[in-house]
Amino acid sequence: MSSRRKPSRRTRVLVGGAALAVIGAGVVGTVAANAADSTGTASAASAAAPVAVRGGDLTRSTHLTLAAAEKAARAALDAAAKEGRQVSVAVVDRNGNALVTLRGDGAGPQSYESAERKAYTAVSWNAPTSELARRLEQAPTLKDIPGTLFLAGGAPVTAEGVPVAGIGVAGAPSGDLDERYAQAGVAVLGR
């Protein structure tokens, strides 16, 4: 018969914890050793190899520079100010992201967001928003597209017939005036 005693619960917990610590250290050491070669950099086997995309699988787009967006926004705001109108002007890039938004002195609080939405709408459809507003008669659900505003005052900016930006103006007493000021912003880019 063996006179061997059963280890206490405390001893079993301590031995088990120590064993887990040794195993954990071994795993961490193995991972670290595999992740670095002799120079200390990631090994080729563990790093994801970059994938080169073929040129035929890419598209290129042209975007308006920030300097040009500022110039266009300032020209639109100045055109409105010359006529005593308080408006907001927004210029968005090809993807509809705001590049510049200027709120003129005394412009209404709603004009800021309206200008951005008009600019977004103009660049999205590559058409003045006054023309797009007329399209609502045939397709009234267009107005349900998020972020759009089918009121006159937005004008697209194009390069070689392709939309690269949109300019939106809001706050004048009529959409026709808003659009005229937006067109002043477009015009300054052609000079």
PDB file of C-alpha atoms in Angstrom:
ATOM      1  CA  MET A   1       0.000   0.000   0.000  1.00  0.00           C
ATOM      2  CA  SER A   2       1.082   3.462  -0.781  1.00  0.00           C
ATOM      3  CA  SER A   3       1.268   6.057   1.887  1.00  0.00           C
ATOM      4  CA  ARG A   4       1.083   8.891  -0.566  1.00  0.00           C
ATOM      5  CA  ARG A   5      -1.101  11.794   0.541  1.00  0.00           C
ATOM      6  CA  LYS A   6      -3.489  13.638  -1.721  1.00  0.00           C
ATOM      7  CA  PRO A   7      -2.300  17.269  -2.259  1.00  0.00           C
ATOM      8  CA  SER A   8      -4.409  19.969  -0.665  1.00  0.00           C
ATOM      9  CA  ARG A   9      -6.711  22.182  -2.731  1.00  0.00           C
ATOM     10  CA  ARG A  10      -4.377  25.127  -2.191  1.00  0.00           C
ATOM     11  CA  THR A  11      -1.406  23.165  -3.502  1.00  0.00           C
ATOM     12  CA  ARG A  12      -3.343  22.028  -6.553  1.00  0.00           C
ATOM     13  CA  VAL A  13      -4.378  25.636  -7.366  1.00  0.00           C
ATOM     14  CA  LEU A  14      -0.794  26.908  -6.978  1.00  0.00           C
ATOM     15  CA  VAL A  15       0.690  24.119  -9.113  1.00  0.00           C
ATOM     16  CA  GLY A  16      -2.035  24.538 -11.753  1.00  0.00           C
ATOM     17  CA  GLY A  17      -1.514  28.315 -11.869  1.00  0.00           C
ATOM     18  CA  ALA A  18       2.255  27.879 -12.223  1.00  0.00           C
ATOM     19  CA  ALA A  19       1.747  25.379 -15.039  1.00  0.00           C
ATOM     20  CA  LEU A  20      -0.559  27.786 -16.883  1.00  0.00           C
ATOM     21  CA  ALA A  21       1.989  30.585 -16.460  1.00  0.00           C
ATOM     22  CA  VAL A  22       4.756  28.427 -17.961  1.00  0.00           C
ATOM     23  CA  ILE A  23       2.553  27.379 -20.881  1.00  0.00           C
ATOM     24  CA  GLY A  24       1.451  30.974 -21.461  1.00  0.00           C
ATOM     25  CA  ALA A  25       5.042  32.224 -21.440  1.00  0.00           C
ATOM     26  CA  GLY A  26       5.983  29.526 -23.916  1.00  0.00           C
ATOM     27  CA  VAL A  27       3.170  30.491 -26.277  1.00  0.00           C
ATOM     28  CA  VAL A  28       4.029  34.184 -26.068  1.00  0.00           C
ATOM     29  CA  GLY A  29       7.698  33.441 -26.652  1.00  0.00           C
ATOM     30  CA  THR A  30       6.920  31.221 -29.632  1.00  0.00           C
ATOM     31  CA  VAL A  31       4.645  33.834 -31.191  1.00  0.00           C
ATOM     32  CA  ALA A  32       7.207  36.567 -30.633  1.00  0.00           C
ATOM     33  CA  ALA A  33      10.005  34.427 -32.072  1.00  0.00           C
ATOM     34  CA  ASN A  34       7.947  33.606 -35.157  1.00  0.00           C
ATOM     35  CA  ALA A  35       6.910  37.223 -35.666  1.00  0.00           C
ATOM     36  CA  ALA A  36      10.437  38.592 -35.872  1.00  0.00           C
ATOM     37  CA  ASP A  37      13.427  37.460 -37.861  1.00  0.00           C
ATOM     38  CA  SER A  38      17.032  38.027 -36.851  1.00  0.00           C
ATOM     39  CA  THR A  39      16.776  41.769 -37.653  1.00  0.00           C
ATOM     40  CA  GLY A  40      13.759  42.215 -35.406  1.00  0.00           C
ATOM     41  CA  THR A  41      11.315  42.879 -38.209  1.00  0.00           C
ATOM     42  CA  ALA A  42       8.202  40.934 -39.077  1.00  0.00           C
ATOM     43  CA  SER A  43       8.921  37.809 -41.099  1.00  0.00           C
ATOM     44  CA  ALA A  44       7.495  37.411 -44.552  1.00  0.00           C
ATOM     45  CA  ALA A  45       5.531  34.367 -43.477  1.00  0.00           C
ATOM     46  CA  SER A  46       3.660  36.203 -40.735  1.00  0.00           C
ATOM     47  CA  ALA A  47       3.067  39.460 -42.632  1.00  0.00           C
ATOM     48  CA  ALA A  48       0.217  39.683 -45.123  1.00  0.00           C
ATOM     49  CA  ALA A  49       1.626  40.038 -48.596  1.00  0.00           C
ATOM     50  CA  PRO A  50       0.463  43.219 -50.343  1.00  0.00           C
ATOM     51  CA  VAL A  51      -1.744  42.622 -53.339  1.00  0.00           C
ATOM     52  CA  ALA A  52      -1.254  44.758 -56.413  1.00  0.00           C
ATOM     53  CA  VAL A  53      -4.504  45.681 -58.144  1.00  0.00           C
ATOM     54  CA  ARG A  54      -4.461  45.680 -61.917  1.00  0.00           C
ATOM     55  CA  GLY A  55      -4.810  49.054 -63.600  1.00  0.00           C
ATOM     56  CA  GLY A  56      -7.980  47.922 -65.376  1.00  0.00           C
ATOM     57  CA  ASP A  57      -9.650  47.431 -61.989  1.00  0.00           C
ATOM     58  CA  LEU A  58      -9.210  51.063 -60.942  1.00  0.00           C
ATOM     59  CA  THR A  59     -10.952  54.310 -61.703  1.00  0.00           C
ATOM     60  CA  ARG A  60      -9.581  57.779 -61.267  1.00  0.00           C
ATOM     61  CA  SER A  61     -11.486  60.858 -60.313  1.00  0.00           C
ATOM     62  CA  THR A  62     -10.677  64.527 -60.234  1.00  0.00           C
ATOM     63  CA  HIS A  63     -11.420  66.602 -57.174  1.00  0.00           C
ATOM     64  CA  LEU A  64     -11.537  70.333 -56.681  1.00  0.00           C
ATOM     65  CA  THR A  65      -8.678  71.677 -54.549  1.00  0.00           C
ATOM     66  CA  LEU A  66      -9.424  73.383 -51.265  1.00  0.00           C
ATOM     67  CA  ALA A  67      -8.004  76.650 -52.631  1.00  0.00           C
ATOM     68  CA  ALA A  68     -10.365  76.484 -55.619  1.00  0.00           C
ATOM     69  CA  ALA A  69     -13.312  75.630 -53.345  1.00  0.00           C
ATOM     70  CA  GLU A  70     -12.544  78.621 -51.131  1.00  0.00           C
ATOM     71  CA  LYS A  71     -12.254  80.889 -54.196  1.00  0.00           C
ATOM     72  CA  ALA A  72     -15.615  79.679 -55.551  1.00  0.00           C
ATOM     73  CA  ALA A  73     -17.365  80.018 -52.180  1.00  0.00           C
ATOM     74  CA  ARG A  74     -16.006  83.524 -51.691  1.00  0.00           C
ATOM     75  CA  ALA A  75     -17.099  84.555 -55.221  1.00  0.00           C
ATOM     76  CA  ALA A  76     -20.651  83.299 -54.594  1.00  0.00           C
ATOM     77  CA  LEU A  77     -20.836  85.019 -51.199  1.00  0.00           C
ATOM     78  CA  ASP A  78     -19.470  88.264 -52.674  1.00  0.00           C
ATOM     79  CA  ALA A  79     -21.998  88.178 -55.531  1.00  0.00           C
ATOM     80  CA  ALA A  80     -24.821  87.929 -52.982  1.00  0.00           C
ATOM     81  CA  ALA A  81     -23.356  90.626 -50.729  1.00  0.00           C
ATOM     82  CA  LYS A  82     -23.118  93.058 -53.676  1.00  0.00           C
ATOM     83  CA  GLU A  83     -26.887  92.767 -53.980  1.00  0.00           C
ATOM     84  CA  GLY A  84     -27.445  93.072 -50.238  1.00  0.00           C
ATOM     85  CA  ARG A  85     -28.368  89.399 -49.742  1.00  0.00           C
ATOM     86  CA  GLN A  86     -27.437  87.374 -46.687  1.00  0.00           C
ATOM     87  CA  VAL A  87     -26.750  83.807 -47.761  1.00  0.00           C
ATOM     88  CA  SER A  88     -24.750  80.732 -46.911  1.00  0.00           C
ATOM     89  CA  VAL A  89     -22.553  79.040 -49.489  1.00  0.00           C
ATOM     90  CA  ALA A  90     -21.297  75.471 -49.532  1.00  0.00           C
ATOM     91  CA  VAL A  91     -18.865  73.732 -51.847  1.00  0.00           C
ATOM     92  CA  VAL A  92     -18.783  69.936 -51.796  1.00  0.00           C
ATOM     93  CA  ASP A  93     -16.352  67.588 -53.513  1.00  0.00           C
ATOM     94  CA  ARG A  94     -17.190  64.911 -56.072  1.00  0.00           C
ATOM     95  CA  ASN A  95     -18.245  62.555 -53.282  1.00  0.00           C
ATOM     96  CA  GLY A  96     -20.558  65.113 -51.696  1.00  0.00           C
ATOM     97  CA  ASN A  97     -18.268  65.876 -48.747  1.00  0.00           C
ATOM     98  CA  ALA A  98     -18.214  69.512 -47.644  1.00  0.00           C
ATOM     99  CA  LEU A  99     -15.005  71.306 -48.555  1.00  0.00           C
ATOM    100  CA  VAL A 100     -16.028  74.833 -47.589  1.00  0.00           C
ATOM    101  CA  THR A 101     -19.157  76.289 -46.030  1.00  0.00           C
ATOM    102  CA  LEU A 102     -19.434  80.025 -45.440  1.00  0.00           C
ATOM    103  CA  ARG A 103     -22.294  81.620 -43.602  1.00  0.00           C
ATOM    104  CA  GLY A 104     -22.684  85.252 -44.566  1.00  0.00           C
ATOM    105  CA  ASP A 105     -23.420  87.944 -42.007  1.00  0.00           C
ATOM    106  CA  GLY A 106     -27.113  87.820 -41.170  1.00  0.00           C
ATOM    107  CA  ALA A 107     -27.832  84.586 -43.079  1.00  0.00           C
ATOM    108  CA  GLY A 108     -30.694  82.553 -41.650  1.00  0.00           C
ATOM    109  CA  PRO A 109     -29.941  79.505 -39.518  1.00  0.00           C
ATOM    110  CA  GLN A 110     -31.551  77.130 -42.045  1.00  0.00           C
ATOM    111  CA  SER A 111     -29.406  78.414 -44.901  1.00  0.00           C
ATOM    112  CA  TYR A 112     -26.217  76.654 -43.810  1.00  0.00           C
ATOM    113  CA  GLU A 113     -27.596  73.100 -44.103  1.00  0.00           C
ATOM    114  CA  SER A 114     -29.712  73.984 -47.135  1.00  0.00           C
ATOM    115  CA  ALA A 115     -26.632  75.236 -49.014  1.00  0.00           C
ATOM    116  CA  GLU A 116     -24.785  71.968 -48.329  1.00  0.00           C
ATOM    117  CA  ARG A 117     -27.746  69.860 -49.425  1.00  0.00           C
ATOM    118  CA  LYS A 118     -28.182  71.865 -52.636  1.00  0.00           C
ATOM    119  CA  ALA A 119     -24.470  71.483 -53.446  1.00  0.00           C
ATOM    120  CA  TYR A 120     -24.693  67.731 -52.760  1.00  0.00           C
ATOM    121  CA  THR A 121     -27.746  67.407 -54.995  1.00  0.00           C
ATOM    122  CA  ALA A 122     -26.117  69.347 -57.845  1.00  0.00           C
ATOM    123  CA  VAL A 123     -22.940  67.252 -57.871  1.00  0.00           C
ATOM    124  CA  SER A 124     -24.857  63.994 -57.458  1.00  0.00           C
ATOM    125  CA  TRP A 125     -26.888  64.539 -60.635  1.00  0.00           C
ATOM    126  CA  ASN A 126     -24.469  66.877 -62.440  1.00  0.00           C
ATOM    127  CA  ALA A 127     -27.258  69.358 -63.000  1.00  0.00           C
ATOM    128  CA  PRO A 128     -28.462  72.644 -61.544  1.00  0.00           C
ATOM    129  CA  THR A 129     -30.956  72.042 -58.772  1.00  0.00           C
ATOM    130  CA  SER A 130     -33.545  74.246 -60.511  1.00  0.00           C
ATOM    131  CA  GLU A 131     -33.599  71.705 -63.341  1.00  0.00           C
ATOM    132  CA  LEU A 132     -33.761  68.830 -60.872  1.00  0.00           C
ATOM    133  CA  ALA A 133     -36.685  70.468 -59.056  1.00  0.00           C
ATOM    134  CA  ARG A 134     -38.642  70.328 -62.337  1.00  0.00           C
ATOM    135  CA  ARG A 135     -37.886  66.592 -62.585  1.00  0.00           C
ATOM    136  CA  LEU A 136     -39.867  66.027 -59.387  1.00  0.00           C
ATOM    137  CA  GLU A 137     -43.057  66.357 -61.430  1.00  0.00           C
ATOM    138  CA  GLN A 138     -42.207  63.069 -63.188  1.00  0.00           C
ATOM    139  CA  ALA A 139     -40.428  61.394 -60.257  1.00  0.00           C
ATOM    140  CA  PRO A 140     -41.723  62.805 -56.948  1.00  0.00           C
ATOM    141  CA  THR A 141     -39.887  60.210 -54.844  1.00  0.00           C
ATOM    142  CA  LEU A 142     -36.517  61.739 -55.797  1.00  0.00           C
ATOM    143  CA  LYS A 143     -37.007  64.122 -52.885  1.00  0.00           C
ATOM    144  CA  ASP A 144     -36.873  61.141 -50.518  1.00  0.00           C
ATOM    145  CA  ILE A 145     -33.187  60.479 -51.215  1.00  0.00           C
ATOM    146  CA  PRO A 146     -31.246  61.334 -48.016  1.00  0.00           C
ATOM    147  CA  GLY A 147     -29.143  64.486 -48.055  1.00  0.00           C
ATOM    148  CA  THR A 148     -30.735  66.003 -51.141  1.00  0.00           C
ATOM    149  CA  LEU A 149     -32.673  69.225 -51.567  1.00  0.00           C
ATOM    150  CA  PHE A 150     -34.528  69.841 -54.803  1.00  0.00           C
ATOM    151  CA  LEU A 151     -34.759  73.611 -54.637  1.00  0.00           C
ATOM    152  CA  ALA A 152     -33.027  76.070 -56.970  1.00  0.00           C
ATOM    153  CA  GLY A 153     -29.646  77.246 -55.729  1.00  0.00           C
ATOM    154  CA  GLY A 154     -27.229  74.415 -56.500  1.00  0.00           C
ATOM    155  CA  ALA A 155     -24.840  74.253 -59.437  1.00  0.00           C
ATOM    156  CA  PRO A 156     -22.425  71.517 -60.492  1.00  0.00           C
ATOM    157  CA  VAL A 157     -18.754  72.159 -61.222  1.00  0.00           C
ATOM    158  CA  THR A 158     -17.421  70.033 -64.060  1.00  0.00           C
ATOM    159  CA  ALA A 159     -14.077  69.182 -65.612  1.00  0.00           C
ATOM    160  CA  GLU A 160     -14.256  67.725 -69.120  1.00  0.00           C
ATOM    161  CA  GLY A 161     -17.986  67.151 -68.640  1.00  0.00           C
ATOM    162  CA  VAL A 162     -17.549  65.158 -65.434  1.00  0.00           C
ATOM    163  CA  PRO A 163     -18.795  66.548 -62.093  1.00  0.00           C
ATOM    164  CA  VAL A 164     -15.956  67.368 -59.693  1.00  0.00           C
ATOM    165  CA  ALA A 165     -17.819  69.509 -57.154  1.00  0.00           C
ATOM    166  CA  GLY A 166     -21.089  71.214 -56.357  1.00  0.00           C
ATOM    167  CA  ILE A 167     -21.828  74.732 -55.123  1.00  0.00           C
ATOM    168  CA  GLY A 168     -24.958  75.444 -53.146  1.00  0.00           C
ATOM    169  CA  VAL A 169     -26.357  78.787 -52.025  1.00  0.00           C
ATOM    170  CA  ALA A 170     -29.296  79.328 -49.703  1.00  0.00           C
ATOM    171  CA  GLY A 171     -30.866  82.277 -47.971  1.00  0.00           C
ATOM    172  CA  ALA A 172     -31.804  84.705 -50.762  1.00  0.00           C
ATOM    173  CA  PRO A 173     -35.495  85.535 -51.199  1.00  0.00           C
ATOM    174  CA  SER A 174     -35.753  83.175 -54.193  1.00  0.00           C
ATOM    175  CA  GLY A 175     -34.067  80.074 -55.495  1.00  0.00           C
ATOM    176  CA  ASP A 176     -33.331  81.869 -58.776  1.00  0.00           C
ATOM    177  CA  LEU A 177     -31.151  84.346 -56.875  1.00  0.00           C
ATOM    178  CA  ASP A 178     -29.479  81.538 -54.918  1.00  0.00           C
ATOM    179  CA  GLU A 179     -28.663  79.782 -58.171  1.00  0.00           C
ATOM    180  CA  ARG A 180     -27.329  82.947 -59.785  1.00  0.00           C
ATOM    181  CA  TYR A 181     -24.900  83.339 -56.883  1.00  0.00           C
ATOM    182  CA  ALA A 182     -23.895  79.670 -57.117  1.00  0.00           C
ATOM    183  CA  GLN A 183     -23.207  80.180 -60.826  1.00  0.00           C
ATOM    184  CA  ALA A 184     -20.965  83.138 -59.924  1.00  0.00           C
ATOM    185  CA  GLY A 185     -18.911  80.700 -57.870  1.00  0.00           C
ATOM    186  CA  VAL A 186     -18.720  78.257 -60.788  1.00  0.00           C
ATOM    187  CA  ALA A 187     -17.760  81.052 -63.190  1.00  0.00           C
ATOM    188  CA  VAL A 188     -14.758  82.184 -61.153  1.00  0.00           C
ATOM    189  CA  LEU A 189     -13.263  78.701 -61.512  1.00  0.00           C
ATOM    190  CA  GLY A 190     -13.249  78.990 -65.300  1.00  0.00           C
ATOM    191  CA  ARG A 191     -10.996  82.051 -65.277  1.00  0.00           C
TER     192      ARG A 191
END
